[in-house]
Short mmCIF file of C-alpha atoms in Angstrom, two decimals:
data_model
loop_
_atom_site.label_atom_id
_atom_site.label_comp_id
_atom_site.label_asym_id
_atom_site.label_seq_id
_atom_site.Cartn_x
_atom_site.Cartn_y
_atom_site.Cartn_z
CA MET E 1 20.15 -29.86 11.47
CA ASN E 2 21.95 -31.69 8.67
CA SER E 3 25.34 -33.69 9.32
CA LEU E 4 28.54 -34.45 6.36
CA SER E 5 26.77 -37.02 6.24
CA THR E 6 23.49 -36.37 5.04
CA SER E 7 25.14 -34.42 1.39
CA THR E 8 28.23 -33.56 0.60
CA ALA E 9 27.30 -31.83 -2.45
CA LEU E 10 27.55 -28.01 -1.58
CA ALA E 11 23.93 -26.34 -1.08
CA LEU E 12 25.16 -23.66 -3.79
CA PHE E 13 25.63 -26.31 -6.37
CA GLY E 14 22.63 -27.76 -5.74
CA GLY E 15 22.98 -29.94 -2.94
CA GLU E 16 21.12 -29.94 0.15
CA PRO E 17 21.35 -27.32 2.12
CA VAL E 18 23.07 -27.50 6.33
CA ARG E 19 19.94 -25.19 7.21
CA THR E 20 16.39 -24.52 5.35
CA THR E 21 16.35 -20.53 8.12
CA LEU E 22 19.09 -18.62 7.62
CA LEU E 23 21.47 -18.06 10.70
CA PRO E 24 22.10 -13.84 10.53
CA TYR E 25 26.15 -13.05 11.95
CA GLY E 26 23.97 -11.53 14.84
CA HIS E 27 20.40 -10.84 16.36
CA GLN E 28 19.25 -8.18 19.26
CA SER E 29 18.15 -10.62 22.78
CA LEU E 30 14.83 -9.56 24.45
CA THR E 31 13.02 -10.89 26.97
CA GLU E 32 9.23 -10.86 28.08
CA ASP E 33 11.06 -8.65 30.36
CA ASP E 34 12.50 -5.80 28.45
CA LEU E 35 9.11 -5.50 26.81
CA GLN E 36 7.16 -4.68 30.64
CA ALA E 37 10.58 -2.31 31.00
CA VAL E 38 9.76 -0.32 27.62
CA LEU E 39 5.94 -0.98 28.47
CA ASP E 40 5.56 1.87 31.14
CA VAL E 41 7.37 3.92 30.41
CA LEU E 42 5.07 4.04 27.32
CA ARG E 43 2.99 4.86 30.09
CA SER E 44 4.93 7.45 31.79
CA ASP E 45 5.15 11.23 31.96
CA TRP E 46 9.18 10.92 30.06
CA ILE E 47 9.36 8.75 27.59
CA THR E 48 12.37 10.85 26.33
CA THR E 49 14.51 14.10 28.03
CA GLY E 50 12.48 11.68 31.86
CA PRO E 51 14.62 10.39 34.80
CA LYS E 52 15.97 6.92 32.25
CA ILE E 53 18.06 8.53 31.89
CA ASP E 54 19.79 8.80 34.53
CA GLU E 55 19.79 5.92 35.69
CA PHE E 56 21.30 3.83 32.73
CA GLU E 57 23.22 5.53 32.86
CA GLU E 58 24.64 5.82 36.14
CA VAL E 59 24.47 1.92 36.30
CA PHE E 60 26.47 1.75 32.96
CA ALA E 61 29.19 3.62 34.52
CA SER E 62 29.57 1.57 37.47
CA TYR E 63 29.97 -1.56 35.11
CA VAL E 64 33.03 -0.42 33.56
CA GLY E 65 34.51 2.19 36.46
CA SER E 66 33.95 5.13 34.78
CA LYS E 67 33.28 8.03 36.92
CA HIS E 68 31.20 9.32 33.72
CA ALA E 69 28.39 7.71 31.33
CA VAL E 70 27.28 9.79 28.66
CA SER E 71 24.33 8.47 26.23
CA PHE E 72 23.59 9.58 22.62
CA SER E 73 21.33 8.44 20.17
CA SER E 74 23.60 5.90 18.27
CA GLY E 75 26.61 5.18 18.93
CA THR E 76 27.91 7.48 15.75
CA ALA E 77 26.50 10.03 17.27
CA ALA E 78 28.27 9.51 20.40
CA LEU E 79 31.53 8.82 18.11
CA HIS E 80 30.35 12.61 17.09
CA GLY E 81 30.61 13.47 20.54
CA ALA E 82 33.71 12.25 21.58
CA VAL E 83 35.88 13.93 19.28
CA ALA E 84 34.15 17.10 19.44
CA VAL E 85 35.09 17.62 23.08
CA ALA E 86 38.21 16.55 22.47
CA GLY E 87 39.36 19.03 20.44
CA VAL E 88 39.07 17.84 17.13
CA GLU E 89 38.77 20.89 14.84
CA ARG E 90 39.40 21.87 10.55
CA GLY E 91 42.91 21.43 10.19
CA HIS E 92 43.19 19.32 12.50
CA GLU E 93 44.10 15.97 12.06
CA VAL E 94 42.96 12.17 14.22
CA ILE E 95 44.69 8.69 13.42
CA THR E 96 42.74 6.12 12.69
CA THR E 97 42.60 2.17 11.82
CA PRO E 98 41.17 1.34 8.63
CA LEU E 99 39.11 -1.63 9.27
CA THR E 100 36.10 -0.59 10.65
CA PHE E 101 33.51 0.86 10.08
CA CYS E 102 32.92 4.09 8.44
CA ALA E 103 31.30 5.77 11.50
CA THR E 104 34.84 5.78 13.10
CA ALA E 105 35.82 8.14 10.69
CA ASN E 106 33.50 9.67 9.27
CA SER E 107 32.83 10.90 13.53
CA VAL E 108 36.67 13.35 12.49
CA LEU E 109 35.38 14.40 9.23
CA TYR E 110 31.39 15.84 10.86
CA GLN E 111 34.36 18.14 12.83
CA GLN E 112 36.23 19.10 9.62
CA ALA E 113 38.94 16.84 10.80
CA VAL E 114 41.61 14.70 8.41
CA PRO E 115 41.38 10.39 9.09
CA LYS E 116 45.19 9.85 9.07
CA PHE E 117 44.50 5.37 8.43
CA ALA E 118 47.58 3.12 10.03
CA ASP E 119 47.70 -0.46 9.94
CA VAL E 120 46.59 -2.67 12.42
CA THR E 121 49.36 -5.70 13.60
CA GLN E 122 48.93 -9.26 12.21
CA ASP E 123 47.75 -10.62 14.99
CA THR E 124 44.63 -8.89 16.82
CA LEU E 125 43.14 -6.79 13.77
CA THR E 126 43.90 -3.42 15.79
CA LEU E 127 45.51 -0.66 16.44
CA ASP E 128 49.42 -0.95 15.64
CA PRO E 129 50.98 1.84 17.91
CA SER E 130 53.89 2.09 15.69
CA GLU E 131 52.57 2.80 13.03
CA VAL E 132 50.14 5.38 14.43
CA GLU E 133 54.11 6.79 15.68
CA ARG E 134 55.09 7.50 12.82
CA LEU E 135 51.93 9.11 10.82
CA VAL E 136 51.80 11.84 14.16
CA SER E 137 52.79 15.70 12.90
CA ARG E 138 52.01 18.72 14.53
CA GLN E 139 48.14 19.04 12.74
CA THR E 140 47.38 15.46 14.79
CA LYS E 141 44.69 16.34 18.20
CA ALA E 142 44.07 12.76 18.79
CA ILE E 143 43.91 9.36 17.92
CA LEU E 144 40.80 6.75 17.58
CA PRO E 145 41.51 2.85 17.58
CA VAL E 146 38.94 0.63 17.34
CA ASP E 147 39.36 -2.58 19.73
CA TYR E 148 38.64 -4.56 17.08
CA ALA E 149 35.81 -8.02 17.09
CA GLY E 150 35.10 -6.92 20.72
CA HIS E 151 39.81 -7.33 21.50
CA PRO E 152 41.26 -4.31 23.43
CA ALA E 153 43.11 -1.97 21.19
CA ASP E 154 46.88 -1.68 22.53
CA LEU E 155 46.05 0.82 24.94
CA ASP E 156 48.71 1.60 27.82
CA GLU E 157 51.16 2.26 24.46
CA LEU E 158 48.91 4.30 22.46
CA LEU E 159 48.16 6.42 26.12
CA LEU E 160 51.74 5.54 26.32
CA LEU E 161 52.54 7.68 23.34
CA ALA E 162 49.22 10.68 23.52
CA GLU E 163 50.64 11.93 27.08
CA ARG E 164 54.12 12.57 25.46
CA GLU E 165 51.46 14.64 22.55
CA GLY E 166 49.58 16.23 24.72
CA LEU E 167 47.21 13.95 22.42
CA VAL E 168 43.33 12.23 23.49
CA VAL E 169 42.27 8.68 23.02
CA ILE E 170 38.91 8.00 21.90
CA GLU E 171 38.81 4.59 21.95
CA ASP E 172 36.01 2.68 20.20
CA ALA E 173 34.55 0.30 21.27
CA THR E 174 31.68 -0.61 19.99
CA HIS E 175 32.58 -3.78 19.78
CA ALA E 176 34.43 -4.22 23.27
CA LEU E 177 31.58 -4.56 25.53
CA GLY E 178 32.60 -6.93 28.88
CA ALA E 179 36.50 -7.13 27.57
CA ARG E 180 38.67 -6.34 29.86
CA TYR E 181 42.95 -5.19 29.54
CA ARG E 182 45.44 -5.70 31.80
CA GLY E 183 43.14 -6.48 34.97
CA ARG E 184 40.24 -3.32 33.18
CA ASP E 185 36.87 -3.20 32.45
CA VAL E 186 37.59 -1.40 28.46
CA GLY E 187 35.83 1.57 29.56
CA SER E 188 38.25 2.50 32.21
CA VAL E 189 41.14 2.35 30.55
CA SER E 190 41.77 5.90 27.55
CA HIS E 191 40.62 9.44 28.33
CA MET E 192 36.80 8.29 26.24
CA THR E 193 35.52 5.54 25.90
CA VAL E 194 32.65 5.19 23.57
CA PHE E 195 29.51 1.58 23.21
CA SER E 196 26.85 0.94 21.06
CA PHE E 197 24.20 -0.23 21.36
CA HIS E 198 22.82 -1.50 18.03
CA PRO E 199 19.98 -5.22 18.14
CA VAL E 200 23.24 -6.99 16.52
CA LYS E 201 25.26 -6.03 19.88
CA HIS E 202 26.07 -7.21 24.15
CA LEU E 203 23.07 -4.93 25.11
CA THR E 204 20.52 -3.22 22.78
CA THR E 205 18.49 0.55 23.40
CA GLY E 206 17.23 0.39 19.41
CA GLU E 207 20.05 2.63 18.54
CA GLY E 208 21.36 4.65 21.56
CA GLY E 209 25.12 4.82 21.90
CA MET E 210 27.49 5.98 25.68
CA VAL E 211 30.28 7.64 25.81
CA THR E 212 32.08 7.20 28.64
CA THR E 213 34.82 9.46 30.88
CA ASP E 214 36.22 9.96 33.60
CA ASN E 215 36.90 14.03 33.13
CA ASP E 216 34.23 16.35 34.76
CA THR E 217 34.97 18.42 31.53
CA TYR E 218 34.58 16.13 28.90
CA ALA E 219 31.08 15.15 30.61
CA ARG E 220 29.73 17.96 30.42
CA GLN E 221 30.27 19.51 27.32
CA LEU E 222 29.91 15.59 26.02
CA ARG E 223 25.97 16.21 27.85
CA SER E 224 25.45 20.05 26.80
CA PHE E 225 26.94 18.12 22.41
CA ARG E 226 24.01 16.55 22.45
CA ASN E 227 21.17 18.90 23.28
CA HIS E 228 21.70 21.07 20.32
CA GLY E 229 24.19 22.74 22.66
CA ILE E 230 21.85 23.89 25.48
CA ASP E 231 23.08 23.98 28.99
CA VAL E 232 20.41 22.43 31.07
CA ASP E 233 17.60 20.79 30.06
CA VAL E 234 14.34 20.61 29.95
CA ARG E 235 13.32 18.15 32.57
CA ALA E 236 15.93 19.92 35.17
CA ARG E 237 13.65 23.45 34.05
CA GLN E 238 10.07 21.38 35.52
CA THR E 239 11.43 20.86 37.26
CA THR E 240 12.86 23.92 39.32
CA GLY E 241 9.68 26.11 37.39
CA GLN E 242 12.86 27.97 35.00
CA TRP E 243 11.55 28.20 31.88
CA TYR E 244 15.40 30.05 30.36
CA TYR E 245 18.60 28.31 29.12
CA GLU E 246 21.10 28.71 26.80
CA MET E 247 22.60 27.66 23.96
CA LYS E 248 26.01 27.71 24.13
CA THR E 249 27.76 26.03 21.64
CA LEU E 250 26.56 24.51 18.08
CA GLY E 251 25.42 21.17 19.27
CA TYR E 252 23.15 18.57 18.19
CA ASN E 253 20.61 16.45 18.77
CA TYR E 254 21.55 13.13 20.23
CA ARG E 255 19.68 12.39 22.83
CA LEU E 256 19.13 8.33 24.50
CA THR E 257 15.60 8.66 24.70
CA ASP E 258 14.07 7.28 28.13
CA ILE E 259 12.64 4.60 26.12
CA GLY E 260 16.02 2.74 25.22
CA CYS E 261 17.53 3.49 28.46
CA ALA E 262 14.49 1.24 30.10
CA LEU E 263 15.51 -1.59 27.16
CA GLY E 264 18.97 -1.09 28.68
CA LEU E 265 18.36 -0.66 31.90
CA SER E 266 15.99 -4.24 31.31
CA GLN E 267 18.75 -5.95 29.75
CA MET E 268 22.21 -4.90 32.08
CA PRO E 269 21.08 -7.06 34.93
CA ARG E 270 21.21 -10.25 32.33
CA LEU E 271 24.95 -8.58 30.22
CA ASN E 272 27.61 -10.88 31.71
CA LYS E 273 26.00 -14.26 30.68
CA ASN E 274 25.97 -12.93 27.15
CA ILE E 275 29.35 -12.69 27.55
CA GLU E 276 29.95 -15.95 29.29
CA ARG E 277 27.67 -17.19 26.07
CA ARG E 278 30.19 -15.31 23.21
CA ARG E 279 32.59 -17.16 24.90
CA GLU E 280 31.44 -20.60 25.35
CA ILE E 281 30.35 -20.24 21.79
CA ALA E 282 33.39 -18.78 19.98
CA LYS E 283 35.86 -21.47 23.02
CA LEU E 284 33.04 -24.21 21.06
CA TYR E 285 34.24 -22.47 17.55
CA LYS E 286 37.86 -23.16 18.80
CA GLU E 287 37.87 -26.14 19.46
CA ASN E 288 36.41 -27.32 16.01
CA PHE E 289 38.13 -25.35 13.72
CA GLN E 290 40.88 -24.88 15.38
CA THR E 291 42.49 -28.33 13.19
CA LEU E 292 41.41 -26.35 10.12
CA ASP E 293 45.12 -25.28 8.00
CA ALA E 294 42.19 -22.91 6.14
CA LEU E 295 41.47 -21.17 8.77
CA ARG E 296 43.09 -18.46 10.94
CA LEU E 297 41.06 -17.54 14.11
CA PRO E 298 41.11 -14.60 16.09
CA PHE E 299 43.59 -14.11 18.33
CA ILE E 300 43.40 -13.77 21.86
CA ARG E 301 46.64 -11.73 23.44
CA PRO E 302 47.14 -13.27 26.78
CA ASP E 303 47.32 -9.57 28.94
CA SER E 304 43.28 -9.54 27.27
CA GLU E 305 39.60 -10.53 27.31
CA SER E 306 37.63 -10.05 24.18
CA SER E 307 33.97 -9.46 24.42
CA TRP E 308 33.35 -11.79 20.69
CA HIS E 309 31.73 -8.88 19.45
CA LEU E 310 31.77 -10.96 16.51
CA TYR E 311 34.26 -14.43 15.75
CA PRO E 312 35.95 -13.48 12.17
CA VAL E 313 38.20 -15.38 11.00
CA ARG E 314 40.24 -15.62 8.23
CA ILE E 315 40.99 -17.67 4.80
CA ASN E 316 44.43 -19.15 3.68
CA LEU E 317 44.30 -18.66 0.92
CA LYS E 318 47.52 -21.04 -0.16
CA VAL E 319 46.74 -24.29 0.51
CA VAL E 320 42.03 -23.58 -0.94
CA GLN E 321 41.13 -24.11 -4.10
CA GLY E 322 39.02 -20.47 -4.00
CA THR E 323 38.48 -16.71 -3.28
CA ARG E 324 36.62 -16.22 0.23
CA ASP E 325 34.36 -14.43 -1.73
CA GLU E 326 32.88 -17.38 -3.36
CA ILE E 327 33.91 -19.18 -0.28
CA PHE E 328 31.40 -16.53 1.39
CA GLN E 329 28.99 -17.56 -0.70
CA ALA E 330 29.40 -21.29 -0.94
CA LEU E 331 28.58 -20.08 3.33
CA ARG E 332 25.69 -18.25 2.64
CA ALA E 333 24.43 -21.33 0.38
CA GLU E 334 24.00 -23.96 3.52
CA GLY E 335 22.01 -20.77 5.56
CA ILE E 336 24.60 -19.57 7.60
CA GLY E 337 24.67 -16.07 7.74
CA VAL E 338 28.27 -14.68 7.39
CA ASN E 339 29.65 -11.21 7.16
CA MET E 340 32.57 -9.62 6.09
CA HIS E 341 34.24 -6.86 8.91
CA TYR E 342 35.48 -4.61 7.57
CA ILE E 343 36.33 -2.81 3.88
CA PRO E 344 39.24 -0.64 4.72
CA VAL E 345 37.69 3.23 4.96
CA TYR E 346 40.15 4.38 3.15
CA LEU E 347 38.87 1.91 -0.20
CA HIS E 348 35.12 3.16 -0.46
CA PRO E 349 34.19 5.36 -3.32
CA TYR E 350 33.92 8.27 -1.33
CA TYR E 351 37.46 8.63 0.65
CA GLN E 352 39.25 7.89 -2.63
CA HIS E 353 37.62 9.99 -3.54
CA ARG E 354 38.27 13.33 -1.96
CA PHE E 355 40.86 12.60 0.31
CA ASN E 356 43.08 10.40 -2.79
CA SER E 357 43.10 8.09 -0.64
CA ARG E 358 44.39 5.88 -3.26
CA ASP E 359 48.21 6.96 -1.81
CA THR E 360 47.07 4.93 1.88
CA SER E 361 48.43 1.38 1.69
CA CYS E 362 48.25 -0.38 5.04
CA PRO E 363 48.85 -3.66 3.95
CA ASN E 364 48.08 -6.33 6.90
CA ALA E 365 44.56 -4.32 7.24
CA GLU E 366 44.46 -4.84 3.31
CA ARG E 367 46.06 -8.26 3.04
CA SER E 368 43.75 -8.75 5.75
CA TYR E 369 40.39 -7.15 3.79
CA ARG E 370 40.41 -10.45 1.20
CA GLU E 371 40.72 -12.86 3.69
CA LEU E 372 38.06 -11.91 6.45
CA ILE E 373 34.39 -13.61 6.81
CA SER E 374 32.30 -13.14 10.14
CA LEU E 375 30.55 -16.39 11.20
CA PRO E 376 27.48 -16.23 12.82
CA MET E 377 28.24 -14.75 16.73
CA PHE E 378 25.47 -13.53 18.80
CA GLN E 379 24.25 -15.15 22.85
CA SER E 380 21.06 -16.06 21.90
CA MET E 381 22.59 -19.14 20.00
CA THR E 382 22.79 -22.19 21.42
CA ASP E 383 23.78 -25.47 20.77
CA GLU E 384 22.46 -27.00 17.85
CA ASP E 385 22.83 -23.74 15.93
CA VAL E 386 26.71 -23.33 17.06
CA GLN E 387 27.33 -26.66 15.29
CA ASP E 388 25.49 -25.90 11.82
CA VAL E 389 27.83 -23.47 11.70
CA VAL E 390 30.59 -25.53 11.80
CA THR E 391 28.77 -28.61 9.64
CA ALA E 392 28.39 -25.57 7.35
CA VAL E 393 32.11 -23.95 8.03
CA GLU E 394 33.73 -28.19 7.11
CA LYS E 395 31.80 -29.12 4.19
CA VAL E 396 32.61 -26.08 2.45
CA ILE E 397 36.07 -25.40 3.10
CA ARG E 398 35.97 -29.32 2.85
CA HIS E 399 34.93 -28.73 -0.79
CA PHE E 400 37.91 -26.23 -1.95
CA SER E 401 40.02 -27.66 -0.48
#
């Protein structure tokens, strides 16, 4: 670790970098127990469609306080499944946020429906209920909020709107495992809640996802949807000695393997510790950056607890002599693997060409896009790693100020 006194010249311009090896913005955290759990499954009779799937789903449902948890091969597959069983079809509209990874809106396209983008709030960058209400039409079937960076959306307000209009709320909580909203665990609030187990998340199965719900019909349909639309899985048929099955709907092969479930199960006992470490890192960032006028730090509402998938800061372009992209490149040169989340979905070429989304306007999302940088945030970061980020940010901001 280097201090500011070692070199005040930016590495971008030939100075000594804060780090000689890049610190990524996110990274998986695995132990020998995790490796052994996977090895045990590889030596068993079932490496997919086996008993570890039920076990993982039961443990996960208990953790978030939901009646059902249905695993999928990815968070994207889980989103698709939730949108499908909500009854979204051709001609329907789903209102969602533009400040998200494209998979959120793409899951609507998979059902031949149309995503409608409502703006985000200025504080938490989550879906603004008043903007959602403005877009509701006779074609609207569902609302798809995102718990941006790990901070829950305004779920009660959206659920009230959904009840009044006869809509389904599908919460994209792929950032928010372990977050809490008004005293309730995320995963137990919305009609359906979607999680992701990508390696940069709080818990990983390699790739993987989960939908939680208290609705028995949704759970049954989700299990069929991930299994080609077939009404009974192969292990159940083998257990009963039966061969007969029926494909009752059009489904997909979206099953999570026993290998992935074993990996997830192995990490579940460490999940609270992982989330707590992320909160510690967020606290250290806040303590060090709160006096920097050039940065707008993430806002946490009093009724919510973030689980800190990301730590996104916004550059105050009024007080720095440079752009977000210049500051981004300067931090990367210092060995800090910053990232950016996200380009508003409707600005992607595919959306502009297919939907003429140039007519869509979400000022808060677009302004934030020009300002956002995500700092490294993962549970295996050391205090020295955090200090390197602090040193590099202060060094770069001082230069551009």
